[in-house]
Each structure stands twice: as C-alpha cells, then as structure tokens.
Coordinates of C-alpha atoms in Angstrom, one line a residue:
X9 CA 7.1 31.2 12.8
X10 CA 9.4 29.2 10.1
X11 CA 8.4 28.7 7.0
X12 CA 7.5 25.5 6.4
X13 CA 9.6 23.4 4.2
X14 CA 8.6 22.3 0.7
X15 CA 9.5 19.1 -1.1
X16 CA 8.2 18.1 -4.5
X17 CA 8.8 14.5 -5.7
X18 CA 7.8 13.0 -9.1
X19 CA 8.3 9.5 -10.5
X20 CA 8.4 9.3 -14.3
X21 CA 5.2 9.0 -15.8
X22 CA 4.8 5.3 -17.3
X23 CA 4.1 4.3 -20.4
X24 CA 1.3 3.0 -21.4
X25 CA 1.8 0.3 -24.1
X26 CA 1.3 -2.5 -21.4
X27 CA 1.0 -4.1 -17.6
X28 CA 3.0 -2.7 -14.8
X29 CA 5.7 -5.0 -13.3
X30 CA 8.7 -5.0 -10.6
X31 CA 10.1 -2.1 -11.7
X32 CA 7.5 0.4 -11.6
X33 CA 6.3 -0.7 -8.2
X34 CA 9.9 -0.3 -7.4
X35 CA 10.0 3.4 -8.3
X36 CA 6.9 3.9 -7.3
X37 CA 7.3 3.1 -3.5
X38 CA 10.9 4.4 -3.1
X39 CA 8.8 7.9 -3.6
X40 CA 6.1 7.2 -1.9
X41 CA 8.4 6.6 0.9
X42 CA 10.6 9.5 0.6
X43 CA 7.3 11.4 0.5
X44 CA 5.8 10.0 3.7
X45 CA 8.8 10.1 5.8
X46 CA 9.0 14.1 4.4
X47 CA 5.8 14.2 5.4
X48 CA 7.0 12.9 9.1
X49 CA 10.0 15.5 9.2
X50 CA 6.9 18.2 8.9
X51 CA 7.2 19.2 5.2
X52 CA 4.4 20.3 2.8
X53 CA 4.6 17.7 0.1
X54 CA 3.8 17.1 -3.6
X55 CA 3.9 13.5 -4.7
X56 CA 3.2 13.2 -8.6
X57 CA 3.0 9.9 -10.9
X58 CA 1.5 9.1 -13.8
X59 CA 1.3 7.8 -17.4
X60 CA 2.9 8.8 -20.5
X61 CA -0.5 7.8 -23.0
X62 CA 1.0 8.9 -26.8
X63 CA 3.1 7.5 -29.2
X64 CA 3.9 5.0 -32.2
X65 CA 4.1 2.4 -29.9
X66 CA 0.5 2.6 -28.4
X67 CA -0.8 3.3 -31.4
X68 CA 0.4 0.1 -32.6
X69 CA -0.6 -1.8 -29.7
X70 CA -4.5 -0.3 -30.0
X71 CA -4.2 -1.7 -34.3
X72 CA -3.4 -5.6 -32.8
X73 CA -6.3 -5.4 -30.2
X74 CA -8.4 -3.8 -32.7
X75 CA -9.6 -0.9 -30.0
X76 CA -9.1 3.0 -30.2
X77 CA -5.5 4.6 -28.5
X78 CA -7.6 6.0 -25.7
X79 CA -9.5 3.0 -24.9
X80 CA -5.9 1.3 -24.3
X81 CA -4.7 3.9 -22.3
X82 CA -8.0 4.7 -20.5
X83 CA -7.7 0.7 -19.6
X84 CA -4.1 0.9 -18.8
X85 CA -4.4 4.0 -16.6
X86 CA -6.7 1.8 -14.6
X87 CA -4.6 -1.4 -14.1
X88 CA -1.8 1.2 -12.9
X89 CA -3.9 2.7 -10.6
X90 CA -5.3 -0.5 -9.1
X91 CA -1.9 -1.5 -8.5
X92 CA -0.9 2.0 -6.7
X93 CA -4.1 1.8 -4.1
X94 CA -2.6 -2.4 -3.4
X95 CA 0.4 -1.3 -2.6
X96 CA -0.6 2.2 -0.5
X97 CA 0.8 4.8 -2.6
X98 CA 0.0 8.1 -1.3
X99 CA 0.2 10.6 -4.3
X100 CA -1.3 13.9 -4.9
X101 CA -1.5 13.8 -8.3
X102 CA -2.2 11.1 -11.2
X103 CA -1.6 12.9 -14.3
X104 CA -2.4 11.6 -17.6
X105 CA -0.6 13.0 -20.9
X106 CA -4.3 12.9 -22.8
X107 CA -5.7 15.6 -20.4
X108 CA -6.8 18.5 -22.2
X109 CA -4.9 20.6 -19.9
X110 CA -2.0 19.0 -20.3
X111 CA -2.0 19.2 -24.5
X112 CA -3.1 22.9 -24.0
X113 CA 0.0 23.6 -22.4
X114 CA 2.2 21.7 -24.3
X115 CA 1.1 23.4 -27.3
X116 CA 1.8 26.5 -25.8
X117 CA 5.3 25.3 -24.8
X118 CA 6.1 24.4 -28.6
X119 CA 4.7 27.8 -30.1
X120 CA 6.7 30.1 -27.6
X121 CA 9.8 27.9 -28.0
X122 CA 9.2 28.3 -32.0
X123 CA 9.3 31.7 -31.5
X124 CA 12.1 32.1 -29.7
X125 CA 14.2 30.7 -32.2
X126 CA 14.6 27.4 -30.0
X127 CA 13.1 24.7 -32.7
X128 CA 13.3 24.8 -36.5
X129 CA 11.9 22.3 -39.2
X130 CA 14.5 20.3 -40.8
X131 CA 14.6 16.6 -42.2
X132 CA 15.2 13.6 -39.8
X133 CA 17.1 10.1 -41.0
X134 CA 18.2 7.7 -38.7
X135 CA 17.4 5.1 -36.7
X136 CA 14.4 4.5 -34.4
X137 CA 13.3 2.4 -31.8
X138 CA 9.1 1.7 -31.6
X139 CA 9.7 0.1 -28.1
X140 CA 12.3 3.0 -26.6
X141 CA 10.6 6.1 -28.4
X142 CA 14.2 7.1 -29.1
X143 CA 16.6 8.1 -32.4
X144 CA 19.4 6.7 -32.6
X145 CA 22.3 8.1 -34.5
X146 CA 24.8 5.1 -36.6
X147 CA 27.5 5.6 -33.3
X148 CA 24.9 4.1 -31.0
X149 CA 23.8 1.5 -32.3
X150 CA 24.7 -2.4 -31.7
X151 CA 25.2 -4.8 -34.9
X152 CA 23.6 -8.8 -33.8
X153 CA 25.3 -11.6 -34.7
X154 CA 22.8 -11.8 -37.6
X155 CA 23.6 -8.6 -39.0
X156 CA 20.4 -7.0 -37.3
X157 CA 21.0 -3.2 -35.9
X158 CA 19.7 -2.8 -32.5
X159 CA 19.2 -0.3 -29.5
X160 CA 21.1 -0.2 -26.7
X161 CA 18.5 -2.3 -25.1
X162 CA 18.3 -4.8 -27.5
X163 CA 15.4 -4.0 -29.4
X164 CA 15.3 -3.8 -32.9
X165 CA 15.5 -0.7 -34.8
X166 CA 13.9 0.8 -38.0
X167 CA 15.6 3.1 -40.5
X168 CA 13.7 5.8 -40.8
X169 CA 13.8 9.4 -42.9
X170 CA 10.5 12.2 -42.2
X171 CA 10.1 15.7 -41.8
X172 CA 10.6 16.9 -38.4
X173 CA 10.9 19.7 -36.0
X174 CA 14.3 20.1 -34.3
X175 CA 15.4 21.6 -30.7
X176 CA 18.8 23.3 -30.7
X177 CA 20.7 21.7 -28.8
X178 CA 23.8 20.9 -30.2
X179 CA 25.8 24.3 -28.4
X180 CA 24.5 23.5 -24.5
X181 CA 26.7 21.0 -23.7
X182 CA 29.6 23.6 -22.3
X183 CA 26.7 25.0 -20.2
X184 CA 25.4 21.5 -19.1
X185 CA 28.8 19.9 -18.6
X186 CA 29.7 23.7 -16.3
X187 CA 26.4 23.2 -14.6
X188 CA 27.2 19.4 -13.6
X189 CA 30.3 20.1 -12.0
X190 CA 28.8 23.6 -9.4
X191 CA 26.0 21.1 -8.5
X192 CA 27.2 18.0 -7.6
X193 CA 24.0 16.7 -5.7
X194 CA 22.2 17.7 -9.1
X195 CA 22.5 14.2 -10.4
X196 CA 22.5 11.3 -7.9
X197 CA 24.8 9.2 -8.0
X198 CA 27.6 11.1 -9.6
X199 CA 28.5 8.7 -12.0
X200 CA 25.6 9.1 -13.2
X201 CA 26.7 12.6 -14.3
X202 CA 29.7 11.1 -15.9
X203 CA 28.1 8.9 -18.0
X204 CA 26.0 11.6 -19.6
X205 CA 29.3 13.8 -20.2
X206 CA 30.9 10.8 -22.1
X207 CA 28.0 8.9 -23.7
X208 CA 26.1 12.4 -24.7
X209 CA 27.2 15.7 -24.1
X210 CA 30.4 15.2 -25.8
X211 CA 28.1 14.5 -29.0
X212 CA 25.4 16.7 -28.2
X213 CA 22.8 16.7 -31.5
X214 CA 19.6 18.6 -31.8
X215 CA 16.7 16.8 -31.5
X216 CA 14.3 15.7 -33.2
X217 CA 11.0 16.5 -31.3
X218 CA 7.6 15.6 -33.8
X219 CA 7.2 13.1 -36.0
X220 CA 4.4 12.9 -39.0
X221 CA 4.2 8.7 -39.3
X222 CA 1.7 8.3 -36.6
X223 CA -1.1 10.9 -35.4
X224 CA -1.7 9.5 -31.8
X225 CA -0.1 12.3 -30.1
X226 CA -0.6 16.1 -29.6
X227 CA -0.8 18.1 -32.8
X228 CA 1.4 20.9 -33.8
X229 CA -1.1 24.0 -33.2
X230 CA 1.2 25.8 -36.2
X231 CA 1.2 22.5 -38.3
X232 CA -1.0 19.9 -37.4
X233 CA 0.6 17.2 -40.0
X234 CA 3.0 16.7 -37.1
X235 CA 2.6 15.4 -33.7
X236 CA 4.7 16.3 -30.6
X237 CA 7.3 13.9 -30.1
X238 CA 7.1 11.7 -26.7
X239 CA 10.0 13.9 -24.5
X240 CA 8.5 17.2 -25.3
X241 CA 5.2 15.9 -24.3
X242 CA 6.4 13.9 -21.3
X243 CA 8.6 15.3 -19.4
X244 CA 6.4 18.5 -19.6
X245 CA 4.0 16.7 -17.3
X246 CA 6.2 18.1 -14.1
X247 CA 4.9 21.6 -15.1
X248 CA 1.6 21.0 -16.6
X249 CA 0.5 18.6 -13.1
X250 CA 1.4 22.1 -11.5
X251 CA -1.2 24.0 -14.1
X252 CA 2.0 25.9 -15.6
X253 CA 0.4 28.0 -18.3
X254 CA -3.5 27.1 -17.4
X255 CA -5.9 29.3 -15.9
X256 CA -4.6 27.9 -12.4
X257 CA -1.0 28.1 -11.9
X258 CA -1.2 28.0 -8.0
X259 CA 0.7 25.0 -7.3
X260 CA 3.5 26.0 -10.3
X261 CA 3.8 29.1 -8.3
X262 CA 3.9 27.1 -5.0
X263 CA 6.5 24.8 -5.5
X264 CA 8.3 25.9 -8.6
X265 CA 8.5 29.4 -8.3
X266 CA 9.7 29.0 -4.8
X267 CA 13.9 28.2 -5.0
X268 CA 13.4 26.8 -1.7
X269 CA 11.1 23.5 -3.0
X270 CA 13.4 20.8 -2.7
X271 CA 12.7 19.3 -6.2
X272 CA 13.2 15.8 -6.9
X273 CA 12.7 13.5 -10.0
X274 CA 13.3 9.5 -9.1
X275 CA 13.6 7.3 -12.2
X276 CA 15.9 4.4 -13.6
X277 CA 18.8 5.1 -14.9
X278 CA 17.8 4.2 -18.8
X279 CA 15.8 7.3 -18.8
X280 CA 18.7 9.4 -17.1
X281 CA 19.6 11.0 -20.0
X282 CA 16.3 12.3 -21.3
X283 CA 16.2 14.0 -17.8
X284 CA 19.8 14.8 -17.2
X285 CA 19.9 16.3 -20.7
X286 CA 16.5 17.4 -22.6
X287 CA 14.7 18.5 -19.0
X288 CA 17.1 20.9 -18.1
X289 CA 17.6 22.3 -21.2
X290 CA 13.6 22.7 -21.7
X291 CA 14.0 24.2 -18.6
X292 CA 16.5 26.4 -19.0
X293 CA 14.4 27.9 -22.0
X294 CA 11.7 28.2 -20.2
X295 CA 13.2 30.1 -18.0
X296 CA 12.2 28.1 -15.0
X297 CA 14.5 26.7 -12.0
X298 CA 16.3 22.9 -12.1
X299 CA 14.7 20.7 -10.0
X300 CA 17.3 19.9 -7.2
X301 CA 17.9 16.8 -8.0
X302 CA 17.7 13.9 -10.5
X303 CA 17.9 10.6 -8.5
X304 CA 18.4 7.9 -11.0
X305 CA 18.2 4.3 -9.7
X306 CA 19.6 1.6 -10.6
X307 CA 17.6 -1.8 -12.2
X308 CA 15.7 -5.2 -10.1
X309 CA 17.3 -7.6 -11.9
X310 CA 16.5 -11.4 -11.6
X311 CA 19.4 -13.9 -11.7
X312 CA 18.5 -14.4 -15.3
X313 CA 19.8 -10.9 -16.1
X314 CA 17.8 -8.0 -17.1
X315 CA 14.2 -8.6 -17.0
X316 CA 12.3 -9.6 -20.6
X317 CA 9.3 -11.5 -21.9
X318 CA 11.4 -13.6 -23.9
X319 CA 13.0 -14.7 -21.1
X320 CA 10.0 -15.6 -18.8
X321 CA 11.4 -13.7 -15.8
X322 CA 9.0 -10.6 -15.9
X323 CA 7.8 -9.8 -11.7
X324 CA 4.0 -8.9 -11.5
X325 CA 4.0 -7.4 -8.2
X326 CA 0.2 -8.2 -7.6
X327 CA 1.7 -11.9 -7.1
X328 CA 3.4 -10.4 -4.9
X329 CA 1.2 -8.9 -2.8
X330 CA -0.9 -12.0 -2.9
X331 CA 1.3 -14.2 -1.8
X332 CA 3.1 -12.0 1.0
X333 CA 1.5 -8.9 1.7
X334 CA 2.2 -5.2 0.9
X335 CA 3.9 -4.3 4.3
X336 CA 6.4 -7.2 3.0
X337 CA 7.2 -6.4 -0.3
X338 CA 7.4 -2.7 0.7
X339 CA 10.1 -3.2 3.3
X340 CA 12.0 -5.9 1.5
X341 CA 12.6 -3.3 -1.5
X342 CA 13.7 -1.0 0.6
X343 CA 15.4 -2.7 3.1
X344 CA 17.9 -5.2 0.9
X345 CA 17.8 -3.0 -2.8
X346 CA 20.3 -0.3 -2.7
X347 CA 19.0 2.7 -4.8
X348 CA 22.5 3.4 -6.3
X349 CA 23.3 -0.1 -8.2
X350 CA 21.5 -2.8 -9.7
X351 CA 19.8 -5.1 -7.8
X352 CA 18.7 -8.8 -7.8
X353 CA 15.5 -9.7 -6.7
X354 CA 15.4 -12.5 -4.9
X355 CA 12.3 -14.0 -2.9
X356 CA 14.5 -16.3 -0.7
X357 CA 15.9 -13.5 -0.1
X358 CA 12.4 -11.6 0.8
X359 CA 11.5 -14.5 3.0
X360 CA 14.4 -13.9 5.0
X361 CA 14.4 -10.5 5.1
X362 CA 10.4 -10.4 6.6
X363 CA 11.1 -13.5 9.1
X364 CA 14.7 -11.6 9.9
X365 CA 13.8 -8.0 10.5
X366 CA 9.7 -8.0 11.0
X367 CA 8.9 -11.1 12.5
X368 CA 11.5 -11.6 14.6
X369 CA 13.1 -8.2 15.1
X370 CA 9.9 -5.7 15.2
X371 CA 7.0 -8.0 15.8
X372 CA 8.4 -10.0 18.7
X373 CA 9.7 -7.1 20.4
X374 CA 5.6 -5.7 20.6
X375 CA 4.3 -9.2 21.3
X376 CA 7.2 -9.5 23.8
X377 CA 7.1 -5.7 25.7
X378 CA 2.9 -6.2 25.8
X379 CA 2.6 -9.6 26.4
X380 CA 5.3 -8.4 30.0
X381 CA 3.1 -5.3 29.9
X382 CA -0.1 -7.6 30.7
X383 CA 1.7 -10.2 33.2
X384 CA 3.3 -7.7 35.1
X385 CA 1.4 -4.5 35.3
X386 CA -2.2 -5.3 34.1
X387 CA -1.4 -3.6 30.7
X388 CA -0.7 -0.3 32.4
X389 CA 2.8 1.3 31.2
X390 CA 4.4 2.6 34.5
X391 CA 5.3 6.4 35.2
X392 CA 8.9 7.4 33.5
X393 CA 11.2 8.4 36.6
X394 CA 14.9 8.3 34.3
X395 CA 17.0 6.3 33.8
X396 CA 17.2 3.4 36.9
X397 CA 18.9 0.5 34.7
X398 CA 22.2 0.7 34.5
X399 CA 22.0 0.4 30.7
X400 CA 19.2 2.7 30.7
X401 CA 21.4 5.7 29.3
X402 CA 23.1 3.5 26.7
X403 CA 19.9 2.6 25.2
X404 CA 17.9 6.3 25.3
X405 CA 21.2 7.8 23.8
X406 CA 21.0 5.4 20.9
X407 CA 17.6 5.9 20.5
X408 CA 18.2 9.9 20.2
X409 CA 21.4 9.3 17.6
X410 CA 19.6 7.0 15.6
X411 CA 16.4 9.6 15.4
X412 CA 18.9 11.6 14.0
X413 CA 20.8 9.1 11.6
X414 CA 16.9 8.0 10.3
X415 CA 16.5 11.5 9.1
X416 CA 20.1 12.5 7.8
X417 CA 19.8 8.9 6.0
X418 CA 16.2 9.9 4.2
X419 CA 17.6 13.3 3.1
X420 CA 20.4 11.9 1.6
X421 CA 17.6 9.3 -0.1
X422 CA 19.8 6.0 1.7
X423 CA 16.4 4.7 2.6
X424 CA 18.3 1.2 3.3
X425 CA 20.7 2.6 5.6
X426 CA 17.8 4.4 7.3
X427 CA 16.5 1.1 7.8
X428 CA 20.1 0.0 9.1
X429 CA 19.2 2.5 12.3
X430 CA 16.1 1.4 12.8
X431 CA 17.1 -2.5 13.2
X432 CA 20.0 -1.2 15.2
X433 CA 17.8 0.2 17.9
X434 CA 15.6 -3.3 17.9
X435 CA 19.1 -5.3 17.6
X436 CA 19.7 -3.1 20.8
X437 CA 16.7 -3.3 22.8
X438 CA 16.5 -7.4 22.9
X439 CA 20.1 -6.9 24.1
X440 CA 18.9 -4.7 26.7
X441 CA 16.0 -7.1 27.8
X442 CA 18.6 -10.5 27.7
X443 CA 21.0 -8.0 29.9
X444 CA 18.1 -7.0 32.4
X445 CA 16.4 -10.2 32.7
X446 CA 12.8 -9.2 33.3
X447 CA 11.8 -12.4 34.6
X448 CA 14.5 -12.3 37.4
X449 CA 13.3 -8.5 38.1
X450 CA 9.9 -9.4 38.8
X451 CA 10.4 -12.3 40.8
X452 CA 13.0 -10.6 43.0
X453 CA 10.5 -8.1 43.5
X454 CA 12.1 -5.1 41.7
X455 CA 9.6 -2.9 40.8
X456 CA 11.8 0.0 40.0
X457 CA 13.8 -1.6 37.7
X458 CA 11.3 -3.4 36.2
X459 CA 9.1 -0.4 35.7
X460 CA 11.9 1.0 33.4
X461 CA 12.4 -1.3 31.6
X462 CA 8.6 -1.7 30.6
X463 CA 8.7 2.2 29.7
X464 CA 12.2 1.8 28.2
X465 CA 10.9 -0.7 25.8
X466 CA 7.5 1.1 25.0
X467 CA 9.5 4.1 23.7
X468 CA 11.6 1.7 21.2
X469 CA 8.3 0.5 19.9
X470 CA 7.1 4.1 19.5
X471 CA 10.1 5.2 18.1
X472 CA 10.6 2.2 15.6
X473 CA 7.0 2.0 14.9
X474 CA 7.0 5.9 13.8
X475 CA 10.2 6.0 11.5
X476 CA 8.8 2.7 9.9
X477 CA 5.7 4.2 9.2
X478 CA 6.3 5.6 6.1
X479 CA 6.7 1.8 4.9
X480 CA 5.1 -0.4 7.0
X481 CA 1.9 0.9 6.1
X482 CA -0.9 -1.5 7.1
X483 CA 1.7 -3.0 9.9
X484 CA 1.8 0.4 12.1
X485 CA -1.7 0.9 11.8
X486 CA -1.6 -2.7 13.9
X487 CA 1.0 -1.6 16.1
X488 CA -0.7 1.9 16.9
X489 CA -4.3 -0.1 17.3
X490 CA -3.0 -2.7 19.6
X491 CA -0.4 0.3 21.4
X492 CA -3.7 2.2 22.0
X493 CA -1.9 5.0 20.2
X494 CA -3.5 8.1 18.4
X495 CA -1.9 9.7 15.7
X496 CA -0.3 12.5 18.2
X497 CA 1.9 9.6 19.5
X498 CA 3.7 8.6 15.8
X499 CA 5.2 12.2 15.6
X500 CA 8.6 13.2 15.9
X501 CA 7.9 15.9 18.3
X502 CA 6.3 13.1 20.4
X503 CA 9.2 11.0 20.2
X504 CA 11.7 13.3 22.6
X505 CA 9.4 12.8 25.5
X506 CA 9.3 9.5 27.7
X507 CA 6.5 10.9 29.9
X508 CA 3.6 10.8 27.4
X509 CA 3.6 7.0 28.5
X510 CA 2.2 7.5 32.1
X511 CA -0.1 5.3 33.0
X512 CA -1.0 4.8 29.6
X513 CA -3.6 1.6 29.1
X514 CA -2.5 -0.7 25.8
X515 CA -4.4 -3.4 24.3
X516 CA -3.3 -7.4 24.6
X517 CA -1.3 -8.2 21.6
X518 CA -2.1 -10.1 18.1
X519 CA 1.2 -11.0 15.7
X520 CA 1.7 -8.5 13.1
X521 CA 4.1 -10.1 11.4
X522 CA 3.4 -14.1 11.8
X523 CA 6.7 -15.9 10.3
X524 CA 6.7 -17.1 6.4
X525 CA 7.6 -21.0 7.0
X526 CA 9.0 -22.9 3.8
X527 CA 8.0 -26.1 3.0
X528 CA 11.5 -27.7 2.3
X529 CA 10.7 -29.4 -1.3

C-alpha cells in the first residue's frame, strides 16, 4: 500500500491590533483552497491559521479603549473567527500566541538557544515602527517631505535605545544566500529570493529579539524584565500548533519530522523577509527541516493604490459576502488575482467575472444538461455505450488532459490557471452541444446520439463540479443535491469512469448561480 502523502499549509498568524479586511480573507482562502483541492488529490492535510495576540502595538490599542490586552485579543480572535466560518474556511487548527502552551514552548525555545550560544544581551538603538513591530536600521528608512523618518510602509517611526537580547545572525547570510540558489522552489516566486539577497542578506545584522518598554508579551523565564519580541514568538507558532516541545508532540513528529510533508507557508510579500530570513535560521538552530516552500503573494490593491484608512479604500469582506455571496467572492479571488503580482480589486470586475464564468458558463450548463435530461428522458441519464458523436472523443480527451492540467496547476499553486482548465472544459462542452444540436437529435428521432450526448454532458458537470469544489463551496453542494450525487461521485477516482451514470435518476433543476444585473445609474 503507498504511503499516503502529507501536506502541511499555514497562513501567517494575524495580528491582532484590529478588524480583518481584503487581505486576510485573501490569504486565507488561497490556503484553504490549496488545502481542499490537496485534500481531493487524496493527501492527509494540516491547515493552520491564527492570531499573533502580543506586542507594543496591542498593548496600546487596549490603553485607548481602556480594556485589558487579552480582552482585545480575546474580542479580536472572535471577529476573525466569525469571518473564517462566513467564508468556509476549513482549518485544523486556530492557534492563539496567549495559549499557555504556546508561551511554554517558546520559553523553552529562548533558554536552549541562550545556551547554545545563539542569543546574547547587548544594547539596541535604532529606529522602530509600533504599527510594523520592526527595527529599522538609518539605511532603511524613508525621510517625508516634512523632514519626518518613516518605514518602508509609510508609517512613522520612533527613535528608540533599550536593553535587548540579540540572535546571531550577522554570519548566515553565505549559508542562506547557498541555500537559495540549491532550492529554487524554496521561495516562490523567485524574485522573491532576490529581493531578500539584495535588500537583506547582503546587510545581514543580528537581531534584536525582546524588548523591556512594554510587558504584554511572553517573559524571559531567565530575565523576566524582558519580553519576547514579536518574530521569536510568532513565527514559532508553526511548531508550537504541532505541540513541539509539549507533552504531545504527535503531529510535530507527523508532519515535521517526516522530510516527505510537503510544507508550505502562504503570506504577502511584506512579511517575506521575516520568513525567508529569521524562520529558517530559527530553524536551522533548532535543528529542524525547512518547510518546502515559502509562497509569498503579492497585494489586493484598489485603484487608489495600496490600501489605508487614511485613504478610505479599506475592503471589509463581510460586505462582501453580504452583498454577493461567499461562492462569489471565493472564485472571483481566485479566478482573476494572480498569486505572483499585485492585484486590483475591482467589483465591476467581480460582477463580470460571477455572470461570465458561473452564471453563464457553470450554472447554465447544469440548468441546461437537466433541464434536456427531464424533456427527453424523464430525468434518467442513459447507459454509457462510447463514444457515438463524432466529437465525442474530442471532448472525453479534453476532459482527461484537463484532469491532469487541474492538478499539475494546484501543485505548482497557479490556482487561476487551474481555473483556466476548468472553463476550458465548459467553453468546450457548449461548443459540443451548439455542434450536436440536441433539439434536431430528438426530433429526428436519434436516440443513440442523443443518449451520448446527455451522458457526455453529465460527466463535464461531474468533472467541473468536483475540481471546483474546493472553492465553490456552498455552490457544489447545490450541484451534488440537485445531480442526486453522494460524496463517492465528487472523487477523482470516480471521475475516470463514465459508467457510474447508468440509469442514474437526477433531481429537476433550481439556478445556482442567478445573474448579478446592474442598475445602469
């Protein structure tokens, strides 16, 4: 018997200073998608999110509302959660930095670092960001036209000087940089890579990992005057979600000690260099394997630029939802936003997309095959007997190739051109019924032919409706229920066979996807 594959898949853990918005829904579902379609393709997967709940900035945030650090977060951690069941993420795990077991074991990381010579106490001045949680050394930072130093991202920074712990890593950056280049597919998309070679590595600093001007965090066990400093504690949470070094380290053994796991961290790409950088360096002290890849994203942005408060053009999914549904907003992400550049969201665009590709393309090709399937044969699908069209072969051997494409396409995470296949196959099969003329078949009394082509076009509304599954989440469950489907039908092993169909009774059919008309203003 094979083994069966593994494939572990983590978003970052967001912060939890305020609401969640555009982006983190983004993230959010590409991975939930990735994990449901692994899922599909038959492996055992771990899907992990979560919230990052320490820091200066929280702590802050709690003084203004005049309520305790955990009571934000607890709040926070719900509104985040809320959001996740609206739009059908599937995790395994929703881990929160204040978990007891997750403090214990970052203490434990610190102390056996400490000993190992990996951090030392030294004196920190610099620049700092509240809303970044990042130093910044005098190279990297941005002068306004006011005089006013700033972050990268624009926010404004603080001079700062404080005690502080330090991680060496000022001499990994030939190992890093050596590591880059015999793993290409470690960092995706490459130039991704190169940017942390010439923005970082090149100027590789130790860093500076505790801080002692804010106590909402976890304590030093060997000096509790210091906190841990976000990274440390965060992107720790891939291990600790595991229970690496609790009293339960069964899924750290499962899918971290095993170099098969196919290990994947999705984020955007402003974070890519605490995980292209810190993470595998933790890691690589630890003594634990690199996850396999670090799939960095690029940002939604709005035609006003990046999104900001100041600029009013912040996207709350939850309107979202409201106003289109989840199967909608799902697919439009992944359909029209390319995971490997930034993209502009666009709900024009969205309305397009839905009446283009759902409505139109999926939707009217069930309404159309069992709305035939009740004129013509008393919603009975005939028996399979091959291919009797003449066009028959054309469209089965697309069918197989694009099965094929789907999969290639997910595990090289081009979930858009995944998508691509699966229109092709619809674009296809309303060829194929325009070509055949149905209409013309039954009234010339050509059972035969239009037999096959009922059974024909049952199969493409198997076939798309399992490989968009994994997104169309409340959508196939109306396809399946009105198909007369179980779940042994929306498997890929059920998807080479044509003769499960026999005879098989399906229900009348409802729209799935009803149009989105625009009043013209």
């Amino acid at each position: 018997m094979l083994k069966q594959k593994k494939f572990f898949i983590s978003t970052p853990i967001y912060y939890s200073s305020g609401n969640p918005h555009i982006g983190h829904a983004y993230t959010t579902i590409i991975a939930d998608v990735l994990a449901r379609y692994k899922r599909l393709f038959g492996y055992d997967v771990f899907f992990l999110t979560g919230m990052d709940e320490h820091g200066q900035k929280i702590q802050q945030k709690a003084f203004e509302e005049n309520i305790s650090p955990k009571a934000l977060v607890d709040r926070n951690s719900i509104i985040f959660l809320n959001l996740w069941k609206r739009l059908n993420i599937s995790f395994s795990k929703f881990i929160r930095t204040t978990q007891m077991d997750h403090e214990e074991s970052v203490q434990k990381v610190f102390s056996y670092l400490y000993k190992q010579g990996k951090i030392y106490l030294g004196q920190w001045t610099g620049y700092y960001c509240v809303s970044c949680e990042e130093n910044y050394n005098p190279a990297e930072i941005i002068k306004s036209q006011d005089n006013i130093m700033l972050c990268r991202m624009g926010h404004k920074l603080e001079t700062k000087s404080e005690e502080s712990y330090f991680y060496k890593m000022s001499d990994q950056a030939p190992f890093l940089k050596t590591y880059y280049q015999n793993h290409p597919n470690f960092i995706i998309p490459n130039e991704r890579a190169n940017e942390m070679v010439n923005n970082f590595l090149n100027n590789l600093e130790d860093l500076s990992i505790s801080r002692t001007t804010f106590d909402w965090g976890i304590p030093i066990a060997e000096n509790p005057k210091h906190v841990i400093y976000v990274w440390l504690d965060a992107l720790m949470n891939y291990l600790t979600a595991t229970g690496y070094l609790s009293n339960n380290e069964e899924l750290f053994q499962k899918y971290w000690c095993d170099n098969e796991t196919e290990i994947v961290h999705l984020l955007s790409k402003e974070i890519a260099r605490f995980h292209c950088i810190y993470w595998p360096i933790f890691l690589n002290d630890l003594q634990i394997r690199f996850p396999s890849t670090i799939l960095s994203h690029g940002w939604i942005i709005t035609k006003e630029g990046k999104m900001s408060k100041s600029l009013g053009n912040v996207i709350d999914p939850n309107v979202l939802i409201d106003t289109y549904g989840v199967d909608a907003l799902r697919y439009y992400l992944m359909a029209d936003l390319s995971l490997f550049r930034d993209a502009i969201f666009s709900e024009d665009n969205l309305i397009e997309t839905y009446n283009t590709q759902l409505a139109n393309s999926y939707g009217n090709m069930i309404s159309r095959t069992l709305g035939m399937l009740k004129k013509y044969r008393n919603n009975i699908v005939p028996k399979y007997v091959g291919c009797v069209l003449k066009n028959d072969e054309k469209l089965e051997n697309l069918i197989n190739k694009n099965i094929e494409l789907v999969q290639e396409n997910i595990n090289k995470y081009s979930i858009d051109k995944a998508l691509n296949c699966i229109q092709e196959i619809l674009v296809e099969a309303n060829k194929y019924v325009e070509d055949n003329k149905p209409w013309e078949l039954a009234k010339n009394q050509q059972e035969q032919e239009l037999d096959s082509l009922l059974v024909h076009l049952v199969k493409v509304i198997q076939v798309t409706t399992t490989l968009l599954s994994p997104i169309l989440i409340e959508g196939s469950k109306k396809a399946v229920e009105q198909l007369n489907f179980d779940e042994s039908f929306l498997t890929l092993a059920s998807l080479a066979s044509y003769d499960i169909f026999n005879y098989h009774k399906v229900n009348d059919s409802k729209p799935i996807f009803a149009r989105i008309i625009v009043e013209k203003q």
